C-alpha positions as a printed Julia matrix, in Angstrom:
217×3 Matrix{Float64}:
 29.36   -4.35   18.59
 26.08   -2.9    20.27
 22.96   -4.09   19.62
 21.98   -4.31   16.16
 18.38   -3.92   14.91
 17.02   -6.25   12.1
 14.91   -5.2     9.74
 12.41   -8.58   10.85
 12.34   -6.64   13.89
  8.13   -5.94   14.76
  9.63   -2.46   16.03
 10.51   -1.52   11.87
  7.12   -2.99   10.82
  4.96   -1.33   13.51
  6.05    2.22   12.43
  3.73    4.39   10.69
  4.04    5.37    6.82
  3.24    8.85    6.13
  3.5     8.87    2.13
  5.15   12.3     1.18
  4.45   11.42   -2.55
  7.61   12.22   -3.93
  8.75   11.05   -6.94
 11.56    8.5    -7.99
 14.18   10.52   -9.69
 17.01    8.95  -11.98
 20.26    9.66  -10.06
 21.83    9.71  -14.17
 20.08   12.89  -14.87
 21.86   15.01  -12.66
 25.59   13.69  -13.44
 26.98   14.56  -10.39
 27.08   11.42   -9.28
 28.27    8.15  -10.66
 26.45    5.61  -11.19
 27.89    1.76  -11.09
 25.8    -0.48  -13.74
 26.89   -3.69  -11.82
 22.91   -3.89  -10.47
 21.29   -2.24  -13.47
 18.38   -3.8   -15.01
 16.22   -3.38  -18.42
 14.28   -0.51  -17.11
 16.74    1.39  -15.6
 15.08    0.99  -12.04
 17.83    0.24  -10.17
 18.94    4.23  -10.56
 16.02    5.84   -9.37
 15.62    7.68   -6.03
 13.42    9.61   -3.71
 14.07   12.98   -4.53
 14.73   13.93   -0.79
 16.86   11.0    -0.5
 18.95   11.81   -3.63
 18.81   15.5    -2.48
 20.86   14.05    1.01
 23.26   12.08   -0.97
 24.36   15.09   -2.76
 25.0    16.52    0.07
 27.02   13.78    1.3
 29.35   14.02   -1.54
 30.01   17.59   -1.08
 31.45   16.46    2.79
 33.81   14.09    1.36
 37.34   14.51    1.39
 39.29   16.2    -1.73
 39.42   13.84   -4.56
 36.58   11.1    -2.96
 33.13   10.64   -4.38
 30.47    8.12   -3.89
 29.6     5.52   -5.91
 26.28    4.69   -6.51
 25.77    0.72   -7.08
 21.58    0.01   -6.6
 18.54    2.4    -5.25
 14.87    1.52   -6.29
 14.01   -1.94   -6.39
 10.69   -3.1    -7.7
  8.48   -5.38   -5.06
  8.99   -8.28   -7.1
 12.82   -8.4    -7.15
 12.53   -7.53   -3.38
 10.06  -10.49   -2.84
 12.57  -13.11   -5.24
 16.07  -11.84   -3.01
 14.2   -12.4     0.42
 12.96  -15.73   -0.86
 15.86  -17.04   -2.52
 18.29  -16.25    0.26
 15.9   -17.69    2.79
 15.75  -20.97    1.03
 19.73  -20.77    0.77
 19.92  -20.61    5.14
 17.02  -22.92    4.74
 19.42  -25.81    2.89
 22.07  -24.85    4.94
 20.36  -24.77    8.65
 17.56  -27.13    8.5
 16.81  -27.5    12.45
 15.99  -23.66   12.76
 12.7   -22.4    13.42
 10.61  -19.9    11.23
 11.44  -17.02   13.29
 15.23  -17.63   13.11
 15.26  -18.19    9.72
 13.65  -15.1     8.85
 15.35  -13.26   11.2
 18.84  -14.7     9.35
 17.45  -13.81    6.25
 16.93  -10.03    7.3
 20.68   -9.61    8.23
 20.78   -9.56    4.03
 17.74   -8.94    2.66
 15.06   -6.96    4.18
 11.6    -8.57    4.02
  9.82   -7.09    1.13
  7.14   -5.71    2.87
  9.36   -3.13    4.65
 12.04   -2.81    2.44
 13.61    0.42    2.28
 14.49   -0.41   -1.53
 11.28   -1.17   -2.56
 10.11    2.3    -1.27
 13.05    4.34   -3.09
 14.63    5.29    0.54
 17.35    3.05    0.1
 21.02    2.82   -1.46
 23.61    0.7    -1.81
 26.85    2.73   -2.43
 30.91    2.62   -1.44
 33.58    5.47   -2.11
 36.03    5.94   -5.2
 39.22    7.66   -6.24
 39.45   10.91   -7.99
 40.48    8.18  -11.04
 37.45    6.21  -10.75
 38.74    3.37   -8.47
 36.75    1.84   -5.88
 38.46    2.29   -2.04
 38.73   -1.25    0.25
 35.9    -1.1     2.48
 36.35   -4.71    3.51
 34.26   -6.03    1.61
 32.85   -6.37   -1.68
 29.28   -4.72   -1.88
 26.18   -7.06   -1.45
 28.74   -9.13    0.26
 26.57  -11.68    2.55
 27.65  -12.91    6.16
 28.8   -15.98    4.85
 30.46  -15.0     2.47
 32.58  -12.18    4.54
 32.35  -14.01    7.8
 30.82  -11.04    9.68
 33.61   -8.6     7.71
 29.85   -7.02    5.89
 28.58   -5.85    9.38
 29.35   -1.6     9.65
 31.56   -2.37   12.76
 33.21   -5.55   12.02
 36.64   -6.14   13.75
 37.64   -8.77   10.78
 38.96   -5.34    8.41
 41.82   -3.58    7.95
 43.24   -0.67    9.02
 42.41    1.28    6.11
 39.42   -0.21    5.25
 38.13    0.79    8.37
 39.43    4.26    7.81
 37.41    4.42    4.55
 34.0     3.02    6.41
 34.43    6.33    8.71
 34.95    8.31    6.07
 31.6     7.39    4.4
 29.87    7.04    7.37
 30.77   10.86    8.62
 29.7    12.17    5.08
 26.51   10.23    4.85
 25.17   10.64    8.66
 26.14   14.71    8.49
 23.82   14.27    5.5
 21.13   12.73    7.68
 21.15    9.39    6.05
 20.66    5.92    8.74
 22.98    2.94    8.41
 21.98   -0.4     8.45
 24.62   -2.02   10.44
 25.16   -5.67    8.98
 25.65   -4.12    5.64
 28.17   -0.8     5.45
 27.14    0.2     1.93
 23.45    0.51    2.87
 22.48    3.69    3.67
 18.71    4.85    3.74
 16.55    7.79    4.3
 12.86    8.67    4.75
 12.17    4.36    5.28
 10.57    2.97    8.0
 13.95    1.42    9.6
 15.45    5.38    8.88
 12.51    6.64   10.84
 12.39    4.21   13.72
 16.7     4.97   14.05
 16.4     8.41   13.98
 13.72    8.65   16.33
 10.99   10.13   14.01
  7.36    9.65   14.25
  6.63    8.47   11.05
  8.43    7.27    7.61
  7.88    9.35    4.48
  7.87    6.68    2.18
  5.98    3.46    1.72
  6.09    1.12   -1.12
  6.12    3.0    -4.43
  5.64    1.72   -8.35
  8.03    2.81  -10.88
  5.89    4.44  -13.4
């Protein structure tokens, strides 16, 4: 695999936000896409969106193959939840690899969970989605979504070698859909997909990200 850039890298943090000021839209409004309630939460957060984010996935679907759609499984998450993933994964790898350093633990943490201060979630430029049949059924893409490396040993990562066949078919076929789209990747995890962030921004070579942190009002 080629280099992969973590979202602890000082190159995501160091890129400049340049607030558009959308607003988070509720992907359940529109209907054309559907939504997974696996992640959903009291408020209903987990289904909201940057508009020019949810205008991209759209788009996506519309490149899919006959009878494929997306599935969408998580989108906004509030600071807080951000904050309680980062930390309660980090204390997992913590348990688990006592002799590493501060830097390596946060930098294991990030293959996962982005830290909240940059997290493409937290600033509604993020999703976590896979692919599904015209009868509702979700595709093999390897792994389950929100799988962790542990977990998948390494299977989670975009380009993992540890996959089928047709699994890896299926990881193309979102990945064509979504980049045409102009969505960014984030390579340890294949159903993350973002747009408008600061790791989208520092990918696709843009000067700026359009969204910062945002509050779900």
């Amino acid at each position: 695999m080629s280099e992969i850039i973590l979202m602890s890298d000082p190159r995501v943090a160091a890129v400049p936000v340049q607030e558009r000021g959308e607003p988070l839209m509720d992907v359940r409004r529109d209907g054309r896409l559907r939504v997974d309630d696996r992640k959903r939460d009291p408020a209903g957060a987990f289904a909201h969106l940057r508009q020019g984010l949810l205008n991209r996935l759209l788009e996506a679907q519309t490149l899919l193959p006959d009878g494929l759609r997306l599935l969408f499984v998580e989108g906004y998450r509030p600071l807080a939840l951000q904050r309680r993933y980062f930390d309660d994964y980090a204390a997992q790898l913590r348990t688990d690899h006592p002799a590493w350093s501060t830097g390596q633990l946060r930098s294991a943490t990030s293959r996962f969970v982005s830290p909240p201060e940059i997290a493409p979630h937290s600033a509604g430029g993020a999703v976590d989605l896979t692919l599904i049949d015209a009868d509702g059924r979700e595709l093999d893409l390897g792994t389950r979504v929100n799988a962790s490396p542990e977990e998948s040993s390494g299977a989670c990562y975009t380009l993992a070698d540890n996959i089928s066949g047709e699994a890896r078919d299926h990881r193309n076929i979102l990945d064509s859909a979504l980049t045409a789209a102009g969505l960014v990747n984030y390579p340890t995890e294949w159903w993350h997909w973002s747009y408008g962030d600061r790791y989208w921004a520092l990918t696709a070579g843009a000067q700026a990200a359009l969204y910062g942190p945002v509050d779900l009002i």
